[in-house]
PDB file of C-alpha atoms and ligand atoms in Angstrom:
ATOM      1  CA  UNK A   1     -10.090   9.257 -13.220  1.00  0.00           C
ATOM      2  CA  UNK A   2      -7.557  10.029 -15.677  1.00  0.00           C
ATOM      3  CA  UNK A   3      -4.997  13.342 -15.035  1.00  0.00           C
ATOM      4  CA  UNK A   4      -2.565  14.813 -17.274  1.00  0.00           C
ATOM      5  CA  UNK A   5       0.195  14.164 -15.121  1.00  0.00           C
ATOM      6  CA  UNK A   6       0.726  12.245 -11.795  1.00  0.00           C
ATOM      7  CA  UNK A   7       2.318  15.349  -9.580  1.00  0.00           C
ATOM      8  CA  UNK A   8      -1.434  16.595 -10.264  1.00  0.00           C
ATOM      9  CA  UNK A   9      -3.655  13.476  -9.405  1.00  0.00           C
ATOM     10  CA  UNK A  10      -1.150  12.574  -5.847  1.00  0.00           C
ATOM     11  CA  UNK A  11      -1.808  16.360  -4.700  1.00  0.00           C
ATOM     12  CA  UNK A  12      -5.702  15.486  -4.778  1.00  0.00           C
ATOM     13  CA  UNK A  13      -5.190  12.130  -3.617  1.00  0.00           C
ATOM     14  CA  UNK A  14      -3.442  14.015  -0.566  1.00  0.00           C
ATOM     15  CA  UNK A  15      -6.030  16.373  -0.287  1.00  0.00           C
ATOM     16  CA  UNK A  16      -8.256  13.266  -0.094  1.00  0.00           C
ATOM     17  CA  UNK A  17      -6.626  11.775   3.151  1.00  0.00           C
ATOM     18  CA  UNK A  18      -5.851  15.401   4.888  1.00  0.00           C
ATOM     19  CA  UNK A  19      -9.550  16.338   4.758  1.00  0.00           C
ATOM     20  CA  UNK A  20     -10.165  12.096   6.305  1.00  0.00           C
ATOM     21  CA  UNK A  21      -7.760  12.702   9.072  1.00  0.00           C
ATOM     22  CA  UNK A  22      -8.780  16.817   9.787  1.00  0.00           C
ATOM     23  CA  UNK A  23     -12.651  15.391   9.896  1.00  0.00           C
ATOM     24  CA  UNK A  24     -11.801  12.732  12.311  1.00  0.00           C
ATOM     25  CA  UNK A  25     -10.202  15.284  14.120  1.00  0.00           C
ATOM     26  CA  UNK A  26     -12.910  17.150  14.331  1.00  0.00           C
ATOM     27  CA  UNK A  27     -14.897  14.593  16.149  1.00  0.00           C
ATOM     28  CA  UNK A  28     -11.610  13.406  18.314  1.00  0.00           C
ATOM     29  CA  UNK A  29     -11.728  10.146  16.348  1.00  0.00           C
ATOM     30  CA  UNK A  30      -8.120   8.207  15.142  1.00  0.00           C
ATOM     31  CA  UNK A  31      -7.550   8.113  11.071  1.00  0.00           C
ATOM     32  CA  UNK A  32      -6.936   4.386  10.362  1.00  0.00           C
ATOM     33  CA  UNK A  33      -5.080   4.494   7.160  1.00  0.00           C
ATOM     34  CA  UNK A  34      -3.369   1.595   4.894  1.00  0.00           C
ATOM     35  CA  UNK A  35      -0.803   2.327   2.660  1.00  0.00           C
ATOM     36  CA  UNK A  36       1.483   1.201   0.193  1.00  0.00           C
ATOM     37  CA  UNK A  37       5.057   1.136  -0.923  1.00  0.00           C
ATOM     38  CA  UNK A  38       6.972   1.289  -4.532  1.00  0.00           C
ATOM     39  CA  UNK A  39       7.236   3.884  -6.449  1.00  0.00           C
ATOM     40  CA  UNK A  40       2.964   5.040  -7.307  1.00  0.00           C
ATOM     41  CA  UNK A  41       2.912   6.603  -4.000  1.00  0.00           C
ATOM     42  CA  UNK A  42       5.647   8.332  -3.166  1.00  0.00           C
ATOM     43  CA  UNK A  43       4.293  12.051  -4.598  1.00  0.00           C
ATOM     44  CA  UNK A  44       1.554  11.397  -2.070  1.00  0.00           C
ATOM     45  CA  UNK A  45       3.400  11.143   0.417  1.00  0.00           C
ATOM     46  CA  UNK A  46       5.777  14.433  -0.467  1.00  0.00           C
ATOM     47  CA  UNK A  47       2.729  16.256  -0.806  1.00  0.00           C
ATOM     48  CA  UNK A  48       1.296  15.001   3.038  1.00  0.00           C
ATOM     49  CA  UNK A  49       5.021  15.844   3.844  1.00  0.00           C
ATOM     50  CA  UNK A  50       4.235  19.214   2.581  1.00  0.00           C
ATOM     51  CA  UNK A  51       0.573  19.893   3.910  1.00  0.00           C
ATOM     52  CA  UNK A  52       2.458  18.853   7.865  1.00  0.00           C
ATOM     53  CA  UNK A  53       5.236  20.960   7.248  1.00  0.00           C
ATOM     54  CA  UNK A  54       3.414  24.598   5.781  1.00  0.00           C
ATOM     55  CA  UNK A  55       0.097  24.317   6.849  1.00  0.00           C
ATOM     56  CA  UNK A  56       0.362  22.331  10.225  1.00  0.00           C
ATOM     57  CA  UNK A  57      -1.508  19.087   9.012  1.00  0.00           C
ATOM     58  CA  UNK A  58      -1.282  16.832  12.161  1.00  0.00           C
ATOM     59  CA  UNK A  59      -1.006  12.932  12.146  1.00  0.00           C
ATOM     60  CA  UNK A  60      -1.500  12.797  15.936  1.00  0.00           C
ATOM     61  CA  UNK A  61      -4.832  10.722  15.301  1.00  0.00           C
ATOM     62  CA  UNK A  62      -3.010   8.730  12.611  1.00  0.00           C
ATOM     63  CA  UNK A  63      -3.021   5.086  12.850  1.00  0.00           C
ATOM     64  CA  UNK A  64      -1.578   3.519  10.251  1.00  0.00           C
ATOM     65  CA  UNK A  65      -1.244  -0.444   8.579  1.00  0.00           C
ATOM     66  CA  UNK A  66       1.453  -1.047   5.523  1.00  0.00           C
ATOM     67  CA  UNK A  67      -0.076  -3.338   3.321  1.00  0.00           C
ATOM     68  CA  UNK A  68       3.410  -5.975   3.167  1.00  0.00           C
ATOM     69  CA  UNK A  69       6.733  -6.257   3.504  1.00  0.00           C
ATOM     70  CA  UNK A  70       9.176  -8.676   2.365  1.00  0.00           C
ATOM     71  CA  UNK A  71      10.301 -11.893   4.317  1.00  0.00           C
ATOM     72  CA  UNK A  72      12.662 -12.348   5.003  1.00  0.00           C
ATOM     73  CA  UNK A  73      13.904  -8.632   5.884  1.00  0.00           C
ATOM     74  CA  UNK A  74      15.584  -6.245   8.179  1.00  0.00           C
ATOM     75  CA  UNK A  75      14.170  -2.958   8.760  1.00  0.00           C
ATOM     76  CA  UNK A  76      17.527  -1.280   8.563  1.00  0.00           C
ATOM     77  CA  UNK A  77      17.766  -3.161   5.304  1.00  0.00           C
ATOM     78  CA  UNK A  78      17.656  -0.028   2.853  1.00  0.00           C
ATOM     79  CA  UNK A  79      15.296  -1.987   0.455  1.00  0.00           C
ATOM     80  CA  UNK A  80      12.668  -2.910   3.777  1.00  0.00           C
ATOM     81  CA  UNK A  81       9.229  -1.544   3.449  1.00  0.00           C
ATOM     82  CA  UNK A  82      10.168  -0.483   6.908  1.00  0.00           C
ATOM     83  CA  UNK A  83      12.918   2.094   5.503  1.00  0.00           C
ATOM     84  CA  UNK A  84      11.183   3.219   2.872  1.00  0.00           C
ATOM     85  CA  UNK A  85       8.365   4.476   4.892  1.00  0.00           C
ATOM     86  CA  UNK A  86      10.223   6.386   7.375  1.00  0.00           C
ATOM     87  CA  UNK A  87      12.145   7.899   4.588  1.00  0.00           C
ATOM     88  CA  UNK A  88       9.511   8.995   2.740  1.00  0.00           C
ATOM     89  CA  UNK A  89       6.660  10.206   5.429  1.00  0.00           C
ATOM     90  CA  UNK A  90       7.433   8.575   9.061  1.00  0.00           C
ATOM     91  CA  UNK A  91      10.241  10.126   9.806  1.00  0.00           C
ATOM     92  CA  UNK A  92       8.928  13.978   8.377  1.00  0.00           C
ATOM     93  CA  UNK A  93       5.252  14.114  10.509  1.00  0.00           C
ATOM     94  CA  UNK A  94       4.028  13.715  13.671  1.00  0.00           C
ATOM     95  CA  UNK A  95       2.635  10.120  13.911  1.00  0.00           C
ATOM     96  CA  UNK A  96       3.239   8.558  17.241  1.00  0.00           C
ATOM     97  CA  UNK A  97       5.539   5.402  16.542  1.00  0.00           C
ATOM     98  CA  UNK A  98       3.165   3.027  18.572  1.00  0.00           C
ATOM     99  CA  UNK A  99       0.156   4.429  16.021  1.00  0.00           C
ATOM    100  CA  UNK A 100       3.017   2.964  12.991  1.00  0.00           C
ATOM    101  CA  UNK A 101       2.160  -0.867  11.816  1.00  0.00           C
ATOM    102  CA  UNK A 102       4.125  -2.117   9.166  1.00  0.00           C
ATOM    103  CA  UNK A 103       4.132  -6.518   8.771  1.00  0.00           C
ATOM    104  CA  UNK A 104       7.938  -7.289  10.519  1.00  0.00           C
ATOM    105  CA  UNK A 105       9.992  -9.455   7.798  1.00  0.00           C
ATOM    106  CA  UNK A 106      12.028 -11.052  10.714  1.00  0.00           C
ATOM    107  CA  UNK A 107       9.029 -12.767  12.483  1.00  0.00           C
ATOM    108  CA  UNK A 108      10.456 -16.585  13.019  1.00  0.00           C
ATOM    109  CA  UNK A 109       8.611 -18.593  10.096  1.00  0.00           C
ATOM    110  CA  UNK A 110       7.002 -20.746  13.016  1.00  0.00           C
ATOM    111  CA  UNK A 111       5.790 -17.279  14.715  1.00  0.00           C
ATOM    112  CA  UNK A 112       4.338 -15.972  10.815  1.00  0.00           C
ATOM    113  CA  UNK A 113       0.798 -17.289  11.084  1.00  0.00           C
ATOM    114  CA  UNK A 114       0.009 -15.956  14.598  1.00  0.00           C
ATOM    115  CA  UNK A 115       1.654 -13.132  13.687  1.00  0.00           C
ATOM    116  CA  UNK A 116      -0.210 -12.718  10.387  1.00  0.00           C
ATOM    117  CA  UNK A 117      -3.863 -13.450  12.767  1.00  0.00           C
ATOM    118  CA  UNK A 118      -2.428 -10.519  14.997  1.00  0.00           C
ATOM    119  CA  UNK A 119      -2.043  -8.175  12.892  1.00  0.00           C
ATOM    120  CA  UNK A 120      -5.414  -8.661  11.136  1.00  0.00           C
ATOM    121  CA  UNK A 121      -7.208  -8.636  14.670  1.00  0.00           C
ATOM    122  CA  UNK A 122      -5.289  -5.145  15.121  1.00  0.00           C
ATOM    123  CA  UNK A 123      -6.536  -3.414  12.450  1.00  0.00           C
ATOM    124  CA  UNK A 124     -10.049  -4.975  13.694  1.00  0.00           C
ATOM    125  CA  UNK A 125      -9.202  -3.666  16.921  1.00  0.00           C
ATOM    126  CA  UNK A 126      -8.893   0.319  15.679  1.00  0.00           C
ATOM    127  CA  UNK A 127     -11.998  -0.331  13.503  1.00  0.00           C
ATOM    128  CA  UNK A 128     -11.128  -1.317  10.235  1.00  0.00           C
ATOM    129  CA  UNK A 129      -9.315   0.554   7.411  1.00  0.00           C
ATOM    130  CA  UNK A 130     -11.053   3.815   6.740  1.00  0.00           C
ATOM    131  CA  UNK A 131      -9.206   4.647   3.854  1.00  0.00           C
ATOM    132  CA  UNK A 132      -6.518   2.295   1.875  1.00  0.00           C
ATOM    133  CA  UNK A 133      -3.797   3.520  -0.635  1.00  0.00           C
ATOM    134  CA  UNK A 134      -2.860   0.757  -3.489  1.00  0.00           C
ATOM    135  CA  UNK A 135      -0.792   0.584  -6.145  1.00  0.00           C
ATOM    136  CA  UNK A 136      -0.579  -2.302  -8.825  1.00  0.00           C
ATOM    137  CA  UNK A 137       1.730  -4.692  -9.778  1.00  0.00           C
ATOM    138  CA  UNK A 138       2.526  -5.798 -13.592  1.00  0.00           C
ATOM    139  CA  UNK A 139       0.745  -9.007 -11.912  1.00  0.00           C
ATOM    140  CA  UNK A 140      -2.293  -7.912 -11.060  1.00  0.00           C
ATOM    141  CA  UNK A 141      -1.407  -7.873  -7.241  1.00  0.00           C
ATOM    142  CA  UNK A 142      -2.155  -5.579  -4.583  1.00  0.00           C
ATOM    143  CA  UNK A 143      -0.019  -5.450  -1.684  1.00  0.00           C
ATOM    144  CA  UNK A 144       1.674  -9.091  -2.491  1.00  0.00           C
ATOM    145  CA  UNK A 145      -1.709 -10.764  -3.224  1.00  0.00           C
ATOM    146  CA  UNK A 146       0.136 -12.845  -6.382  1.00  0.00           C
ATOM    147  CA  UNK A 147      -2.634 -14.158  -9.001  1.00  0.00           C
ATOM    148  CA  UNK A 148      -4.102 -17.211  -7.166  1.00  0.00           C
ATOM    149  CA  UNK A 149      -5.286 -14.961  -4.050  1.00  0.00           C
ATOM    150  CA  UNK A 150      -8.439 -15.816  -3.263  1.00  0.00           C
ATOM    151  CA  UNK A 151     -10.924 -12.571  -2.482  1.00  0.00           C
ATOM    152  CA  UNK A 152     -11.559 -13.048   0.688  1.00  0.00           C
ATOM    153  CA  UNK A 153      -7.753 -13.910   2.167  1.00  0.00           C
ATOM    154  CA  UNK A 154      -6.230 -12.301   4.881  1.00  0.00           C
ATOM    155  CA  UNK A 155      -2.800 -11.227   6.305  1.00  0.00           C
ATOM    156  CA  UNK A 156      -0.460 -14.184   5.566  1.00  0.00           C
ATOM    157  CA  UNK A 157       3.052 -15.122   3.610  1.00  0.00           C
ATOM    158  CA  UNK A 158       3.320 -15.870   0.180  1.00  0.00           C
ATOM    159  CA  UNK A 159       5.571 -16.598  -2.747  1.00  0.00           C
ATOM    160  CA  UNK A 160       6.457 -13.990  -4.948  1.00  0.00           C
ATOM    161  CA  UNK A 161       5.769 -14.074  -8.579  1.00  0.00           C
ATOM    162  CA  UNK A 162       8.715 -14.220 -11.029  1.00  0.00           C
ATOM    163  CA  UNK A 163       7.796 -11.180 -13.038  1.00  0.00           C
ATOM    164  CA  UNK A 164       7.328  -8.978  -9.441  1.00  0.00           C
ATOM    165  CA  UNK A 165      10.480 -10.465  -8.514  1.00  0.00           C
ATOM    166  CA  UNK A 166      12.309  -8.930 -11.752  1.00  0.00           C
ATOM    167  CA  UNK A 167      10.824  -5.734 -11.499  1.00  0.00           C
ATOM    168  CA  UNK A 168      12.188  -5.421  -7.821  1.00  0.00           C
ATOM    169  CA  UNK A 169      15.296  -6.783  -9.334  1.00  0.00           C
ATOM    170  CA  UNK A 170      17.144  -2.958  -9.588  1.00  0.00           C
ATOM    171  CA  UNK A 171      16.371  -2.287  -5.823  1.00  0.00           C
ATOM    172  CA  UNK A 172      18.757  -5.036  -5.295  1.00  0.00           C
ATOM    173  CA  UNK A 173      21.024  -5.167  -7.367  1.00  0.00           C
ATOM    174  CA  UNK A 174      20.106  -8.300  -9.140  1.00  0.00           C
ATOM    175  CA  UNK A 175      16.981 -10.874  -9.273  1.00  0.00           C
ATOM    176  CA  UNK A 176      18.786 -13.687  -6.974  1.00  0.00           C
ATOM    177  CA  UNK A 177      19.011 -10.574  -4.017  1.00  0.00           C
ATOM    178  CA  UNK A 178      15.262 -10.280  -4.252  1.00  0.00           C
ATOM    179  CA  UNK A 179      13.483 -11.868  -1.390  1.00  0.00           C
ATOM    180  CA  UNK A 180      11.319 -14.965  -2.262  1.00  0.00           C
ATOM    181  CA  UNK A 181       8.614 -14.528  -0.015  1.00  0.00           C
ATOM    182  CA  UNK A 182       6.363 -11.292   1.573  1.00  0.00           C
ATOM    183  CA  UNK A 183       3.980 -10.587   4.339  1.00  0.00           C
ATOM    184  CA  UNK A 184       0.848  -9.364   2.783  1.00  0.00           C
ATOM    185  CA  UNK A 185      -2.476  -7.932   3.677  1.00  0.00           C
ATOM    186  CA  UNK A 186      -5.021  -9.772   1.881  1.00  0.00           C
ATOM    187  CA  UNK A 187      -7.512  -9.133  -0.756  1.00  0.00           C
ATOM    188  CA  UNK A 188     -10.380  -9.391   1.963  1.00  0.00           C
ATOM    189  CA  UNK A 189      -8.507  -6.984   4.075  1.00  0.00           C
ATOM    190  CA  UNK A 190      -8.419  -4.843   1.583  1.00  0.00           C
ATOM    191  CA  UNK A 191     -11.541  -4.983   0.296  1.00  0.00           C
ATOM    192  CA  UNK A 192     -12.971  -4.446   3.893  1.00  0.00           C
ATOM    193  CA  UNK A 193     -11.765  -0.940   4.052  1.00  0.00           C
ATOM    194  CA  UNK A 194     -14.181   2.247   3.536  1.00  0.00           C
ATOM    195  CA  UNK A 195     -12.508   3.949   0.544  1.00  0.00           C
ATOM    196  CA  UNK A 196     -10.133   2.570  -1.679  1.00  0.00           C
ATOM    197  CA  UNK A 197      -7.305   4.412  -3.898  1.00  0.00           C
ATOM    198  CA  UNK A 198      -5.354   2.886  -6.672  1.00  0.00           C
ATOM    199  CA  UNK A 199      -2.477   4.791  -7.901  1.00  0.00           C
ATOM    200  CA  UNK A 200      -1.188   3.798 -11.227  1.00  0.00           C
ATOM    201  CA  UNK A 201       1.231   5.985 -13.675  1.00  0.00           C
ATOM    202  CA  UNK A 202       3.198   5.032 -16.689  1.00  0.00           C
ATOM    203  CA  UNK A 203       3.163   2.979 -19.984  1.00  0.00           C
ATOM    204  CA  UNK A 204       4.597  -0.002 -17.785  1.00  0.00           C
ATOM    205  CA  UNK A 205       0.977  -0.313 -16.342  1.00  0.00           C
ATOM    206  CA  UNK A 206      -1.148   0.353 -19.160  1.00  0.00           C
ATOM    207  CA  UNK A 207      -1.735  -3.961 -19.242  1.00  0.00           C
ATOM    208  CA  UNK A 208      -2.357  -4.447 -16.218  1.00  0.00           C
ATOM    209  CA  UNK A 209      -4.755  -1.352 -15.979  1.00  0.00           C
ATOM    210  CA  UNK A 210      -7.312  -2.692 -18.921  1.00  0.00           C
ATOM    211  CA  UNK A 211      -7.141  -6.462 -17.062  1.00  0.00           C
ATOM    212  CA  UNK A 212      -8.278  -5.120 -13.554  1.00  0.00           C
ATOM    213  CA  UNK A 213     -10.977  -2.596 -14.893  1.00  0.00           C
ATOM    214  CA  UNK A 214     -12.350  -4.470 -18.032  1.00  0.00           C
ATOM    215  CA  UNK A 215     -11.431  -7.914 -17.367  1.00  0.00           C
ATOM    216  CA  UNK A 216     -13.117 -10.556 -15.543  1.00  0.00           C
ATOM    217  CA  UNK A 217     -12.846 -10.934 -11.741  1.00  0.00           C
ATOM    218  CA  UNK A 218     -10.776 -13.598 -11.322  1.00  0.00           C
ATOM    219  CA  UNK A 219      -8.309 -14.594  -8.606  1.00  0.00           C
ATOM    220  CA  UNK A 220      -5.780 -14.699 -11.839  1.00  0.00           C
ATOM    221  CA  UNK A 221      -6.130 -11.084 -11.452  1.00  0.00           C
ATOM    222  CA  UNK A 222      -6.216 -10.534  -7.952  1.00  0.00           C
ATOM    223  CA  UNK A 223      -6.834  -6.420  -8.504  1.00  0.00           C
ATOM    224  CA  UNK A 224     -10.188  -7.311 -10.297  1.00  0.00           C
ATOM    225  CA  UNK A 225     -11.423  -7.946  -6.982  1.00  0.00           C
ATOM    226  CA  UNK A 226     -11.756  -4.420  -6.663  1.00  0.00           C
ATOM    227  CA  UNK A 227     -14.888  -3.924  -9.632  1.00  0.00           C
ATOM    228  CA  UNK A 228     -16.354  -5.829  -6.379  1.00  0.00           C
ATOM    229  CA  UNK A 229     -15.912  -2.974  -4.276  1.00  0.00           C
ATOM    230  CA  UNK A 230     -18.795   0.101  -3.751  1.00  0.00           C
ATOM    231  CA  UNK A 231     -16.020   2.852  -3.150  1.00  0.00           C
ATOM    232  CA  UNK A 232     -12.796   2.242  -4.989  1.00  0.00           C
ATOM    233  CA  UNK A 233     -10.993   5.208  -7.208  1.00  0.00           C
ATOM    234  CA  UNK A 234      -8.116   4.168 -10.039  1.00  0.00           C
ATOM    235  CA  UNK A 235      -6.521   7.349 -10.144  1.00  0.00           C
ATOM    236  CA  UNK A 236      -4.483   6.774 -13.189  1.00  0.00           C
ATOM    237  CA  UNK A 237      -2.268   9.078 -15.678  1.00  0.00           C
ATOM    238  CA  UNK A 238      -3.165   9.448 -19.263  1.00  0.00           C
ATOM    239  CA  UNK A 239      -0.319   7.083 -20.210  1.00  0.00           C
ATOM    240  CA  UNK A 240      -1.456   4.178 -17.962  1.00  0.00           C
ATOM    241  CA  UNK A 241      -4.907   4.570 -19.150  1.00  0.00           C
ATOM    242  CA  UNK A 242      -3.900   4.808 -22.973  1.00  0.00           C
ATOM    243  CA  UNK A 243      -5.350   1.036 -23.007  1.00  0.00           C
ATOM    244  CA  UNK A 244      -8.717   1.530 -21.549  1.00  0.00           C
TER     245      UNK A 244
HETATM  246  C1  LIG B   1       5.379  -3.849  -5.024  1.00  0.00           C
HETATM  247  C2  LIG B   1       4.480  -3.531  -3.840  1.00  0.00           C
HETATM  248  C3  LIG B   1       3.099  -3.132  -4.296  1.00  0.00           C
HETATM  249  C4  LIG B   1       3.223  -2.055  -5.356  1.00  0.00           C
HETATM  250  C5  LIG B   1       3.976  -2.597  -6.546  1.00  0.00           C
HETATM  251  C6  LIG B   1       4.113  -1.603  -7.679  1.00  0.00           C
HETATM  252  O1  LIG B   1       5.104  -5.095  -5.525  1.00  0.00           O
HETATM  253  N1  LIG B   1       4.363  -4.635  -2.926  1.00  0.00           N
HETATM  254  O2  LIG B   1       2.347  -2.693  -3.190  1.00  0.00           O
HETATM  255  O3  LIG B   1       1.957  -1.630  -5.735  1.00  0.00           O
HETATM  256  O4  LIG B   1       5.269  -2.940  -6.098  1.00  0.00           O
HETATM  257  O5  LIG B   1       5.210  -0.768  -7.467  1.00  0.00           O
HETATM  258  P1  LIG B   1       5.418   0.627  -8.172  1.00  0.00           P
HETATM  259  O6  LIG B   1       4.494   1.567  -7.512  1.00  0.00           O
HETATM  260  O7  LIG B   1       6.852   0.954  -7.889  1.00  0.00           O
HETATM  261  O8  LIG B   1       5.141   0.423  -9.599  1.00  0.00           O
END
């Protein structure tokens, strides 16, 4: 779906996930979102923000996963997934912090796999992923899935692309400050969830865009997986879809 402009196409995307959590309410069933960090998602979140704030829009059935987070990394660390989510929704609705799941970047690299198999098992545990929020990277990754994920991996460390590396390279302050390594979801946890959303806005991601939708599924690609999956929406601006 392709909007004029991006404040637009996050308000329905938010409208999408309010009327998820208000129907689970309903039936006094938990929310079990994913979500994502950088820049795609951030109106989103405002907008949630927003919906909490003037029309009483309550996260108290909210469970929630984050899709990755560097390693390694503090969460006071201003440029930790961890910060940036309380900044930008966390710390502005009423989710209960225990509901909050977000991969921890200072998990001792001999603790990462266990920790990795945790933290898939806990999303098992609260049902699966009803709903996950994506945005792409100039890679083709999701979360941190780097070209070479395979479709069906799970929550586990990788090695970070040069290219995603250099676009993080402003947040701090220089390439060498970028973290080599991220937790990350995997393309099978992904794919596993109910509904699927894939923000993408801007001329920077009109590349990448074509390659996931038109191109073959390939693990070069690792967003192509998502042609694969029955429920999945690119919610796009006219400017990243100006190659399709
Ligand atoms: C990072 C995140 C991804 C995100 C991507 C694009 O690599 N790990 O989840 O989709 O950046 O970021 P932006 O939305 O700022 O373009």
């Amino acid at each position: 779906e392709v909007f004029e402009d991006s404040a637009q196409a996050s308000a329905l995307v938010a409208e999408e996930i309010a009327q998820l959590i208000r129907s689970r309410q309903e039936k006094g069933e938990n929310c079990v979102l994913g979500l994502a960090t950088g820049s795609s998602p951030i109106k989103v979140y405002e907008e949630l923000v927003r919906m909490h704030r003037e029309e009483g829009l309550s996260f108290a059935n909210v469970v929630t996963f984050n899709l990755d987070e560097y390693y390694p990394m503090n969460r006071e660390n201003h440029q930790s997934y961890y910060y940036f989510m309380h900044q930008h929704l966390f710390d502005h609705i009423d989710i209960k912090p225990e509901n909050v799941h977000i991969p921890d970047g200072k998990v001792p690299l001999d603790e990462v796999h266990q920790y990795c198999i945790d933290y898939e098992m806990k999303i098992r545990e609260f049902g699966g992923l009803d709903f996950q929020l994506l945005g792409i990277g100039r890679t083709g990754h999701v979360g941190f899935n780097e070209p070479g994920s395979h479709y069906n991996s799970g929550t586990r460390i990788i090695t970070l692309d040069h290219l995603t590396r250099s676009d993080a390279a402003s947040d701090f302050n220089g390439i060498d400050n970028v973290p080599k390594r991220a937790i990350t979801m995997g393309i099978g946890t992904i794919l596993k969830a109910g509904r699927i959303v894939l923000l993408g806005w801007g001329h920077k991601k009109a590349d990448i865009v074509k390659e996931t939708i038109e191109g073959a599924v390939t693990s070069n690609v690792p967003a192509t997986y998502l042609q694969q999956h029955a429920n999945t929406t690119f919610i796009l601006d006219r400017e990243a879809a100006s190659e399709l």
